[in-house]
Short mmCIF file of N, CA and C in Angstrom, two decimals:
data_model
loop_
_atom_site.label_atom_id
_atom_site.label_comp_id
_atom_site.label_asym_id
_atom_site.label_seq_id
_atom_site.Cartn_x
_atom_site.Cartn_y
_atom_site.Cartn_z
N MET S 1 58.72 7.99 40.52
CA MET S 1 58.21 7.66 39.23
C MET S 1 56.68 7.58 39.33
N ALA S 2 56.03 8.30 38.47
CA ALA S 2 54.58 8.33 38.49
C ALA S 2 54.04 7.12 37.76
N THR S 3 53.07 6.51 38.37
CA THR S 3 52.46 5.35 37.72
C THR S 3 51.27 5.82 36.91
N LYS S 4 51.18 5.33 35.78
CA LYS S 4 50.08 5.67 34.88
C LYS S 4 48.91 4.73 35.18
N ALA S 5 47.74 5.32 35.39
CA ALA S 5 46.56 4.50 35.68
C ALA S 5 46.17 3.75 34.42
N LYS S 6 45.90 2.47 34.61
CA LYS S 6 45.48 1.67 33.48
C LYS S 6 44.04 2.01 33.14
N ARG S 7 43.84 2.18 31.87
CA ARG S 7 42.49 2.45 31.40
C ARG S 7 41.75 1.14 31.26
N LYS S 8 40.52 1.11 31.77
CA LYS S 8 39.73 -0.11 31.74
C LYS S 8 39.23 -0.35 30.31
N GLU S 9 39.38 -1.57 29.83
CA GLU S 9 38.93 -1.95 28.49
C GLU S 9 37.41 -2.01 28.49
N PRO S 10 36.78 -1.38 27.49
CA PRO S 10 35.32 -1.41 27.43
C PRO S 10 34.79 -2.83 27.23
N ASP S 11 33.54 -3.06 27.64
CA ASP S 11 32.87 -4.35 27.46
C ASP S 11 32.32 -4.38 26.03
N TRP S 12 33.12 -4.90 25.11
CA TRP S 12 32.77 -4.84 23.69
C TRP S 12 31.56 -5.71 23.33
N ALA S 13 31.31 -6.75 24.07
CA ALA S 13 30.12 -7.58 23.80
C ALA S 13 28.84 -6.76 24.07
N ARG S 14 28.83 -6.03 25.17
CA ARG S 14 27.68 -5.19 25.52
C ARG S 14 27.56 -4.04 24.52
N ILE S 15 28.69 -3.47 24.15
CA ILE S 15 28.70 -2.36 23.20
C ILE S 15 28.19 -2.83 21.83
N ARG S 16 28.61 -4.04 21.44
CA ARG S 16 28.16 -4.57 20.15
C ARG S 16 26.64 -4.75 20.14
N ALA S 17 26.10 -5.29 21.23
CA ALA S 17 24.65 -5.48 21.31
C ALA S 17 23.93 -4.14 21.20
N ALA S 18 24.45 -3.12 21.86
CA ALA S 18 23.83 -1.80 21.79
C ALA S 18 23.99 -1.21 20.39
N TYR S 19 25.14 -1.44 19.77
CA TYR S 19 25.39 -0.92 18.41
C TYR S 19 24.43 -1.54 17.40
N GLU S 20 24.19 -2.85 17.52
CA GLU S 20 23.34 -3.55 16.56
C GLU S 20 21.85 -3.28 16.77
N ASP S 21 21.50 -2.64 17.89
CA ASP S 21 20.10 -2.30 18.16
C ASP S 21 19.84 -0.91 17.58
N PRO S 22 19.07 -0.82 16.49
CA PRO S 22 18.86 0.48 15.84
C PRO S 22 18.06 1.46 16.67
N SER S 23 17.38 1.00 17.72
CA SER S 23 16.60 1.92 18.54
C SER S 23 17.49 2.71 19.49
N VAL S 24 18.75 2.24 19.69
CA VAL S 24 19.69 2.94 20.55
C VAL S 24 20.52 3.87 19.67
N PRO S 25 20.56 5.17 19.98
CA PRO S 25 21.33 6.09 19.15
C PRO S 25 22.82 5.75 19.17
N LEU S 26 23.46 5.90 18.04
CA LEU S 26 24.89 5.59 17.91
C LEU S 26 25.72 6.46 18.85
N SER S 27 25.36 7.74 18.93
CA SER S 27 26.12 8.65 19.80
C SER S 27 26.03 8.22 21.27
N GLY S 28 24.86 7.74 21.68
CA GLY S 28 24.69 7.27 23.07
C GLY S 28 25.51 6.02 23.34
N THR S 29 25.54 5.12 22.35
CA THR S 29 26.32 3.89 22.49
C THR S 29 27.80 4.23 22.61
N ALA S 30 28.29 5.12 21.77
CA ALA S 30 29.70 5.51 21.78
C ALA S 30 30.05 6.19 23.10
N LYS S 31 29.19 7.08 23.57
CA LYS S 31 29.44 7.80 24.82
C LYS S 31 29.50 6.84 26.00
N ALA S 32 28.57 5.88 26.05
CA ALA S 32 28.54 4.90 27.13
C ALA S 32 29.79 4.02 27.11
N ALA S 33 30.32 3.77 25.90
CA ALA S 33 31.51 2.94 25.77
C ALA S 33 32.78 3.72 26.08
N GLY S 34 32.69 5.04 26.08
CA GLY S 34 33.87 5.85 26.34
C GLY S 34 34.75 6.01 25.11
N VAL S 35 34.18 5.85 23.94
CA VAL S 35 34.92 6.02 22.69
C VAL S 35 34.12 6.96 21.80
N ASN S 36 34.78 7.47 20.76
CA ASN S 36 33.99 8.32 19.85
C ASN S 36 33.28 7.44 18.82
N ALA S 37 32.31 8.02 18.15
CA ALA S 37 31.46 7.27 17.22
C ALA S 37 32.26 6.67 16.08
N GLN S 38 33.27 7.40 15.57
CA GLN S 38 34.08 6.89 14.46
C GLN S 38 34.86 5.64 14.86
N THR S 39 35.36 5.62 16.09
CA THR S 39 36.08 4.44 16.57
C THR S 39 35.12 3.25 16.64
N LEU S 40 33.93 3.51 17.12
CA LEU S 40 32.92 2.46 17.22
C LEU S 40 32.55 1.92 15.84
N ILE S 41 32.36 2.81 14.88
CA ILE S 41 32.01 2.39 13.52
C ILE S 41 33.15 1.59 12.89
N ALA S 42 34.38 2.05 13.10
CA ALA S 42 35.55 1.35 12.54
C ALA S 42 35.65 -0.06 13.10
N ARG S 43 35.45 -0.21 14.39
CA ARG S 43 35.53 -1.54 15.00
C ARG S 43 34.40 -2.43 14.48
N ALA S 44 33.21 -1.87 14.33
CA ALA S 44 32.07 -2.65 13.83
C ALA S 44 32.36 -3.16 12.43
N ARG S 45 32.94 -2.33 11.58
CA ARG S 45 33.28 -2.78 10.22
C ARG S 45 34.36 -3.84 10.25
N ARG S 46 35.39 -3.59 11.05
CA ARG S 46 36.53 -4.50 11.12
C ARG S 46 36.11 -5.88 11.62
N GLU S 47 35.21 -5.93 12.59
CA GLU S 47 34.80 -7.20 13.18
C GLU S 47 33.54 -7.78 12.54
N GLY S 48 32.99 -7.08 11.55
CA GLY S 48 31.82 -7.60 10.82
C GLY S 48 30.54 -7.62 11.62
N TRP S 49 30.33 -6.60 12.45
CA TRP S 49 29.09 -6.52 13.21
C TRP S 49 27.93 -6.30 12.25
N ARG S 50 26.78 -6.75 12.68
CA ARG S 50 25.58 -6.58 11.86
C ARG S 50 25.32 -5.08 11.64
N ALA S 51 24.97 -4.75 10.40
CA ALA S 51 24.72 -3.35 10.05
C ALA S 51 23.50 -2.83 10.78
N ARG S 52 23.57 -1.59 11.17
CA ARG S 52 22.43 -0.95 11.83
C ARG S 52 21.37 -0.66 10.78
N THR S 53 20.16 -1.03 11.06
CA THR S 53 19.07 -0.72 10.15
C THR S 53 18.08 0.14 10.90
N ALA S 54 17.42 0.99 10.17
CA ALA S 54 16.43 1.88 10.78
C ALA S 54 15.26 1.06 11.30
N PRO S 55 14.71 1.47 12.44
CA PRO S 55 13.53 0.74 12.94
C PRO S 55 12.39 0.90 11.96
N PRO S 56 11.49 -0.07 11.90
CA PRO S 56 10.38 0.02 10.95
C PRO S 56 9.55 1.26 11.22
N LYS S 57 9.15 1.91 10.15
CA LYS S 57 8.34 3.12 10.28
C LYS S 57 6.91 2.73 10.61
N PRO S 58 6.26 3.53 11.44
CA PRO S 58 4.86 3.23 11.72
C PRO S 58 4.04 3.40 10.44
N PRO S 59 2.97 2.64 10.31
CA PRO S 59 2.17 2.75 9.09
C PRO S 59 1.63 4.16 8.93
N GLY S 60 1.69 4.64 7.70
CA GLY S 60 1.22 5.99 7.39
C GLY S 60 -0.27 6.01 7.15
N PRO S 61 -0.75 7.14 6.69
CA PRO S 61 -2.19 7.26 6.46
C PRO S 61 -2.71 6.29 5.41
N SER S 62 -1.83 5.80 4.53
CA SER S 62 -2.30 4.88 3.50
C SER S 62 -2.78 3.56 4.10
N ALA S 63 -2.27 3.19 5.28
CA ALA S 63 -2.72 1.96 5.93
C ALA S 63 -4.17 2.08 6.39
N GLU S 64 -4.61 3.31 6.61
CA GLU S 64 -5.97 3.52 7.06
C GLU S 64 -6.97 3.46 5.90
N LEU S 65 -6.47 3.51 4.67
CA LEU S 65 -7.34 3.53 3.50
C LEU S 65 -7.73 2.11 3.10
N THR S 66 -8.57 1.53 3.89
CA THR S 66 -9.05 0.19 3.60
C THR S 66 -10.56 0.18 3.73
N GLY S 67 -11.17 -0.85 3.25
CA GLY S 67 -12.61 -1.02 3.41
C GLY S 67 -13.41 0.07 2.72
N ALA S 68 -14.26 0.74 3.50
CA ALA S 68 -15.18 1.72 2.94
C ALA S 68 -14.43 2.91 2.32
N ALA S 69 -13.28 3.26 2.88
CA ALA S 69 -12.53 4.41 2.36
C ALA S 69 -11.98 4.14 0.96
N MET S 70 -11.84 2.88 0.57
CA MET S 70 -11.28 2.55 -0.74
C MET S 70 -12.35 2.26 -1.78
N LYS S 71 -13.61 2.38 -1.43
CA LYS S 71 -14.67 2.17 -2.41
C LYS S 71 -14.61 3.28 -3.44
N PRO S 72 -14.84 2.95 -4.71
CA PRO S 72 -14.76 3.97 -5.75
C PRO S 72 -15.64 5.18 -5.49
N SER S 73 -16.82 4.97 -4.93
CA SER S 73 -17.71 6.12 -4.68
C SER S 73 -17.11 7.05 -3.63
N SER S 74 -16.49 6.48 -2.58
CA SER S 74 -15.86 7.30 -1.55
C SER S 74 -14.65 8.03 -2.11
N LEU S 75 -13.86 7.32 -2.92
CA LEU S 75 -12.68 7.95 -3.51
C LEU S 75 -13.08 9.07 -4.46
N ALA S 76 -14.15 8.84 -5.23
CA ALA S 76 -14.61 9.86 -6.17
C ALA S 76 -15.06 11.10 -5.41
N THR S 77 -15.76 10.92 -4.31
CA THR S 77 -16.21 12.06 -3.51
C THR S 77 -15.01 12.83 -2.97
N ARG S 78 -14.02 12.09 -2.46
CA ARG S 78 -12.83 12.74 -1.92
C ARG S 78 -12.07 13.48 -3.01
N LEU S 79 -11.96 12.88 -4.19
CA LEU S 79 -11.28 13.55 -5.30
C LEU S 79 -12.01 14.83 -5.72
N LYS S 80 -13.33 14.78 -5.76
CA LYS S 80 -14.11 15.96 -6.13
C LYS S 80 -13.88 17.09 -5.12
N ARG S 81 -13.85 16.74 -3.83
CA ARG S 81 -13.59 17.75 -2.80
C ARG S 81 -12.20 18.35 -2.96
N LEU S 82 -11.23 17.49 -3.24
CA LEU S 82 -9.86 17.95 -3.42
C LEU S 82 -9.75 18.89 -4.62
N ILE S 83 -10.42 18.53 -5.71
CA ILE S 83 -10.41 19.38 -6.91
C ILE S 83 -11.04 20.73 -6.58
N ALA S 84 -12.15 20.72 -5.84
CA ALA S 84 -12.82 21.97 -5.46
C ALA S 84 -11.90 22.84 -4.61
N ARG S 85 -11.19 22.24 -3.65
CA ARG S 85 -10.26 23.00 -2.81
C ARG S 85 -9.13 23.60 -3.64
N GLU S 86 -8.61 22.81 -4.59
CA GLU S 86 -7.53 23.31 -5.44
C GLU S 86 -8.01 24.49 -6.27
N ILE S 87 -9.21 24.40 -6.83
CA ILE S 87 -9.75 25.50 -7.64
C ILE S 87 -9.93 26.75 -6.77
N GLU S 88 -10.46 26.57 -5.56
CA GLU S 88 -10.63 27.70 -4.64
C GLU S 88 -9.29 28.34 -4.32
N ALA S 89 -8.27 27.52 -4.09
CA ALA S 89 -6.95 28.05 -3.78
C ALA S 89 -6.38 28.83 -4.96
N ILE S 90 -6.56 28.31 -6.15
CA ILE S 90 -6.07 28.99 -7.36
C ILE S 90 -6.82 30.31 -7.56
N GLU S 91 -8.15 30.28 -7.37
CA GLU S 91 -8.93 31.50 -7.52
C GLU S 91 -8.55 32.53 -6.48
N GLY S 92 -8.23 32.09 -5.26
CA GLY S 92 -7.81 33.01 -4.20
C GLY S 92 -6.47 33.66 -4.50
N GLU S 93 -5.62 32.94 -5.21
CA GLU S 93 -4.30 33.47 -5.54
C GLU S 93 -4.33 34.30 -6.82
N SER S 94 -5.42 34.25 -7.56
CA SER S 94 -5.45 34.92 -8.86
C SER S 94 -5.34 36.44 -8.73
N THR S 95 -5.68 36.99 -7.55
CA THR S 95 -5.55 38.43 -7.38
C THR S 95 -4.09 38.84 -7.27
N LYS S 96 -3.24 37.94 -6.83
CA LYS S 96 -1.81 38.21 -6.74
C LYS S 96 -1.20 38.04 -8.12
N LYS S 97 -0.10 38.68 -8.32
CA LYS S 97 0.61 38.50 -9.57
C LYS S 97 1.44 37.23 -9.44
N ARG S 98 1.17 36.25 -10.31
CA ARG S 98 1.85 34.97 -10.22
C ARG S 98 2.67 34.74 -11.47
N GLU S 99 3.73 33.98 -11.28
CA GLU S 99 4.60 33.65 -12.42
C GLU S 99 3.94 32.57 -13.27
N ALA S 100 4.37 32.48 -14.49
CA ALA S 100 3.83 31.49 -15.42
C ALA S 100 4.12 30.07 -14.94
N SER S 101 5.27 29.85 -14.31
CA SER S 101 5.60 28.51 -13.83
C SER S 101 4.64 28.06 -12.73
N GLU S 102 4.22 29.00 -11.89
CA GLU S 102 3.25 28.66 -10.84
C GLU S 102 1.90 28.32 -11.45
N LYS S 103 1.50 29.08 -12.46
CA LYS S 103 0.23 28.81 -13.13
C LYS S 103 0.28 27.44 -13.82
N GLU S 104 1.41 27.15 -14.45
CA GLU S 104 1.58 25.86 -15.13
C GLU S 104 1.52 24.70 -14.13
N ARG S 105 2.16 24.88 -12.98
CA ARG S 105 2.16 23.84 -11.95
C ARG S 105 0.73 23.59 -11.46
N ASP S 106 -0.03 24.67 -11.24
CA ASP S 106 -1.42 24.53 -10.81
C ASP S 106 -2.25 23.80 -11.85
N ALA S 107 -2.05 24.16 -13.11
CA ALA S 107 -2.80 23.52 -14.20
C ALA S 107 -2.47 22.03 -14.27
N ARG S 108 -1.21 21.67 -14.12
CA ARG S 108 -0.82 20.25 -14.15
C ARG S 108 -1.43 19.50 -12.98
N ARG S 109 -1.42 20.12 -11.80
CA ARG S 109 -1.98 19.47 -10.62
C ARG S 109 -3.47 19.22 -10.81
N LEU S 110 -4.19 20.23 -11.30
CA LEU S 110 -5.63 20.05 -11.54
C LEU S 110 -5.87 19.00 -12.61
N SER S 111 -5.08 19.04 -13.66
CA SER S 111 -5.22 18.05 -14.74
C SER S 111 -5.01 16.64 -14.21
N SER S 112 -4.03 16.47 -13.37
CA SER S 112 -3.76 15.15 -12.79
C SER S 112 -4.93 14.67 -11.93
N LEU S 113 -5.49 15.56 -11.14
CA LEU S 113 -6.62 15.19 -10.29
C LEU S 113 -7.84 14.81 -11.14
N VAL S 114 -8.08 15.57 -12.19
CA VAL S 114 -9.23 15.28 -13.06
C VAL S 114 -9.03 13.94 -13.77
N ARG S 115 -7.79 13.66 -14.23
CA ARG S 115 -7.51 12.37 -14.87
C ARG S 115 -7.73 11.23 -13.89
N SER S 116 -7.32 11.43 -12.64
CA SER S 116 -7.54 10.39 -11.62
C SER S 116 -9.02 10.14 -11.42
N LEU S 117 -9.81 11.20 -11.40
CA LEU S 117 -11.25 11.05 -11.25
C LEU S 117 -11.85 10.31 -12.44
N GLU S 118 -11.38 10.64 -13.65
CA GLU S 118 -11.87 9.94 -14.84
C GLU S 118 -11.51 8.46 -14.82
N LYS S 119 -10.29 8.14 -14.41
CA LYS S 119 -9.87 6.74 -14.33
C LYS S 119 -10.71 5.99 -13.31
N LEU S 120 -11.00 6.66 -12.21
CA LEU S 120 -11.83 6.04 -11.17
C LEU S 120 -13.23 5.74 -11.70
N LYS S 121 -13.79 6.68 -12.47
CA LYS S 121 -15.10 6.45 -13.06
C LYS S 121 -15.05 5.30 -14.06
N ASP S 122 -13.97 5.23 -14.87
CA ASP S 122 -13.82 4.13 -15.82
C ASP S 122 -13.74 2.80 -15.09
N MET S 123 -12.98 2.77 -13.99
CA MET S 123 -12.86 1.53 -13.21
C MET S 123 -14.22 1.13 -12.65
N LYS S 124 -14.97 2.10 -12.17
CA LYS S 124 -16.28 1.83 -11.59
C LYS S 124 -17.22 1.29 -12.66
N SER S 125 -17.23 1.91 -13.84
CA SER S 125 -18.12 1.44 -14.90
C SER S 125 -17.68 0.07 -15.40
N GLY S 126 -16.39 -0.20 -15.42
CA GLY S 126 -15.89 -1.52 -15.80
C GLY S 126 -16.34 -2.57 -14.82
N LYS S 127 -16.38 -2.25 -13.54
CA LYS S 127 -16.83 -3.19 -12.53
C LYS S 127 -18.31 -3.47 -12.70
N GLU S 128 -19.08 -2.45 -13.03
CA GLU S 128 -20.52 -2.65 -13.25
C GLU S 128 -20.75 -3.55 -14.45
N LYS S 129 -19.95 -3.36 -15.51
CA LYS S 129 -20.08 -4.22 -16.70
C LYS S 129 -19.75 -5.66 -16.34
N THR S 130 -18.71 -5.85 -15.53
CA THR S 130 -18.33 -7.19 -15.11
C THR S 130 -19.43 -7.84 -14.29
N ASP S 131 -20.04 -7.05 -13.39
CA ASP S 131 -21.14 -7.58 -12.57
C ASP S 131 -22.32 -8.01 -13.45
N LYS S 132 -22.65 -7.20 -14.46
CA LYS S 132 -23.75 -7.55 -15.37
C LYS S 132 -23.42 -8.82 -16.13
N LYS S 133 -22.17 -8.96 -16.58
CA LYS S 133 -21.76 -10.15 -17.32
C LYS S 133 -21.87 -11.37 -16.42
N LYS S 134 -21.48 -11.24 -15.16
CA LYS S 134 -21.59 -12.36 -14.23
C LYS S 134 -23.04 -12.78 -14.06
N ASP S 135 -23.94 -11.79 -13.96
CA ASP S 135 -25.36 -12.11 -13.83
C ASP S 135 -25.86 -12.85 -15.07
N GLU S 136 -25.45 -12.39 -16.25
CA GLU S 136 -25.86 -13.05 -17.49
C GLU S 136 -25.31 -14.47 -17.55
N ASP S 137 -24.05 -14.64 -17.13
CA ASP S 137 -23.45 -15.97 -17.12
C ASP S 137 -24.19 -16.88 -16.15
N GLY S 138 -24.60 -16.34 -15.01
CA GLY S 138 -25.35 -17.12 -14.04
C GLY S 138 -26.69 -17.56 -14.57
N ASP S 139 -27.36 -16.66 -15.28
CA ASP S 139 -28.65 -17.00 -15.88
C ASP S 139 -28.49 -18.11 -16.92
N ALA S 140 -27.46 -18.01 -17.74
CA ALA S 140 -27.21 -19.03 -18.77
C ALA S 140 -26.90 -20.37 -18.12
N LEU S 141 -26.15 -20.37 -17.05
CA LEU S 141 -25.81 -21.60 -16.35
C LEU S 141 -27.06 -22.25 -15.75
N ARG S 142 -27.90 -21.42 -15.13
CA ARG S 142 -29.14 -21.95 -14.56
C ARG S 142 -30.04 -22.56 -15.65
N THR S 143 -30.14 -21.90 -16.78
CA THR S 143 -30.94 -22.41 -17.89
C THR S 143 -30.39 -23.75 -18.38
N GLU S 144 -29.09 -23.83 -18.54
CA GLU S 144 -28.45 -25.08 -18.99
C GLU S 144 -28.68 -26.20 -17.97
N LEU S 145 -28.56 -25.90 -16.68
CA LEU S 145 -28.79 -26.90 -15.65
C LEU S 145 -30.24 -27.39 -15.67
N GLN S 146 -31.19 -26.47 -15.85
CA GLN S 146 -32.60 -26.87 -15.93
C GLN S 146 -32.83 -27.81 -17.11
N ARG S 147 -32.23 -27.49 -18.25
CA ARG S 147 -32.38 -28.31 -19.45
C ARG S 147 -31.82 -29.71 -19.21
N ARG S 148 -30.64 -29.80 -18.60
CA ARG S 148 -30.02 -31.10 -18.34
C ARG S 148 -30.83 -31.92 -17.34
N LEU S 149 -31.30 -31.23 -16.28
CA LEU S 149 -32.12 -31.94 -15.28
C LEU S 149 -33.41 -32.48 -15.90
N ALA S 150 -34.01 -31.70 -16.75
CA ALA S 150 -35.24 -32.16 -17.43
C ALA S 150 -34.94 -33.37 -18.29
N ARG S 151 -33.80 -33.36 -19.00
CA ARG S 151 -33.41 -34.48 -19.84
C ARG S 151 -33.15 -35.72 -18.99
N LEU S 152 -32.47 -35.55 -17.84
CA LEU S 152 -32.22 -36.68 -16.94
C LEU S 152 -33.52 -37.23 -16.37
N ALA S 153 -34.41 -36.32 -15.98
CA ALA S 153 -35.71 -36.77 -15.43
C ALA S 153 -36.48 -37.54 -16.49
N ALA S 154 -36.45 -37.06 -17.73
CA ALA S 154 -37.15 -37.75 -18.81
C ALA S 154 -36.53 -39.12 -19.05
N ALA S 155 -35.21 -39.19 -19.00
CA ALA S 155 -34.53 -40.47 -19.20
C ALA S 155 -34.85 -41.42 -18.06
N ALA S 156 -34.94 -40.92 -16.84
CA ALA S 156 -35.27 -41.76 -15.70
C ALA S 156 -36.70 -42.28 -15.81
N ILE S 157 -37.61 -41.45 -16.22
CA ILE S 157 -39.01 -41.87 -16.39
C ILE S 157 -39.10 -42.91 -17.49
N GLU S 158 -38.38 -42.69 -18.59
CA GLU S 158 -38.39 -43.63 -19.71
C GLU S 158 -37.82 -44.99 -19.29
N SER S 159 -36.76 -44.99 -18.50
CA SER S 159 -36.18 -46.27 -18.07
C SER S 159 -37.12 -46.98 -17.10
N ASP S 160 -37.83 -46.23 -16.26
CA ASP S 160 -38.81 -46.84 -15.37
C ASP S 160 -39.94 -47.47 -16.15
N VAL S 161 -40.40 -46.79 -17.16
CA VAL S 161 -41.51 -47.29 -17.99
C VAL S 161 -41.06 -48.53 -18.74
N SER S 162 -39.88 -48.50 -19.34
CA SER S 162 -39.42 -49.67 -20.09
C SER S 162 -39.08 -50.81 -19.15
N GLY S 163 -38.64 -50.50 -17.94
CA GLY S 163 -38.35 -51.54 -16.95
C GLY S 163 -39.62 -52.22 -16.47
N ASP S 164 -40.71 -51.42 -16.32
CA ASP S 164 -41.99 -51.97 -15.90
C ASP S 164 -42.59 -52.85 -17.00
N ALA S 165 -42.42 -52.44 -18.25
CA ALA S 165 -42.97 -53.19 -19.37
C ALA S 165 -42.26 -54.54 -19.50
N GLN S 166 -40.97 -54.61 -19.24
CA GLN S 166 -40.24 -55.88 -19.36
C GLN S 166 -40.60 -56.83 -18.24
N SER S 167 -40.94 -56.29 -17.07
CA SER S 167 -41.25 -57.19 -15.97
C SER S 167 -42.63 -57.81 -16.08
N VAL S 168 -43.50 -57.28 -16.92
CA VAL S 168 -44.85 -57.82 -17.07
C VAL S 168 -44.88 -59.04 -17.89
#
């Protein structure tokens, strides 16, 4: 009678830890466990293992757009260059026969870039108006403070004079 070799039970605690680590590929975890991926997924659902989540993505180029790169003047310059490149690309393609949909797409793209540039200019001029208003408010505040200080100084002088007169 042939004896059947007992199959060793996988270490499910270790497999679970590997499964819950999103940096470890699922196929590698299943292969190391000696089971197929579907069996592994079924067991994870049945036992309520933590769902695999994708590792955080590295910050994209937008994370680099801080400080000087986000100043309206820098953005306006970049937008102008982009518009110029788009126009050059469209002019370079004009010798080819293009469909109306391609021309429409180019026109919309250029229109969007120009609108962005206009909004940026509006934002910049709005900031300048705000800065001027702040300066005017500061001047008014300083004037009011000078007036109050003069009134207090006059009141202090008057009380000193009347105090001196009473003591005589």
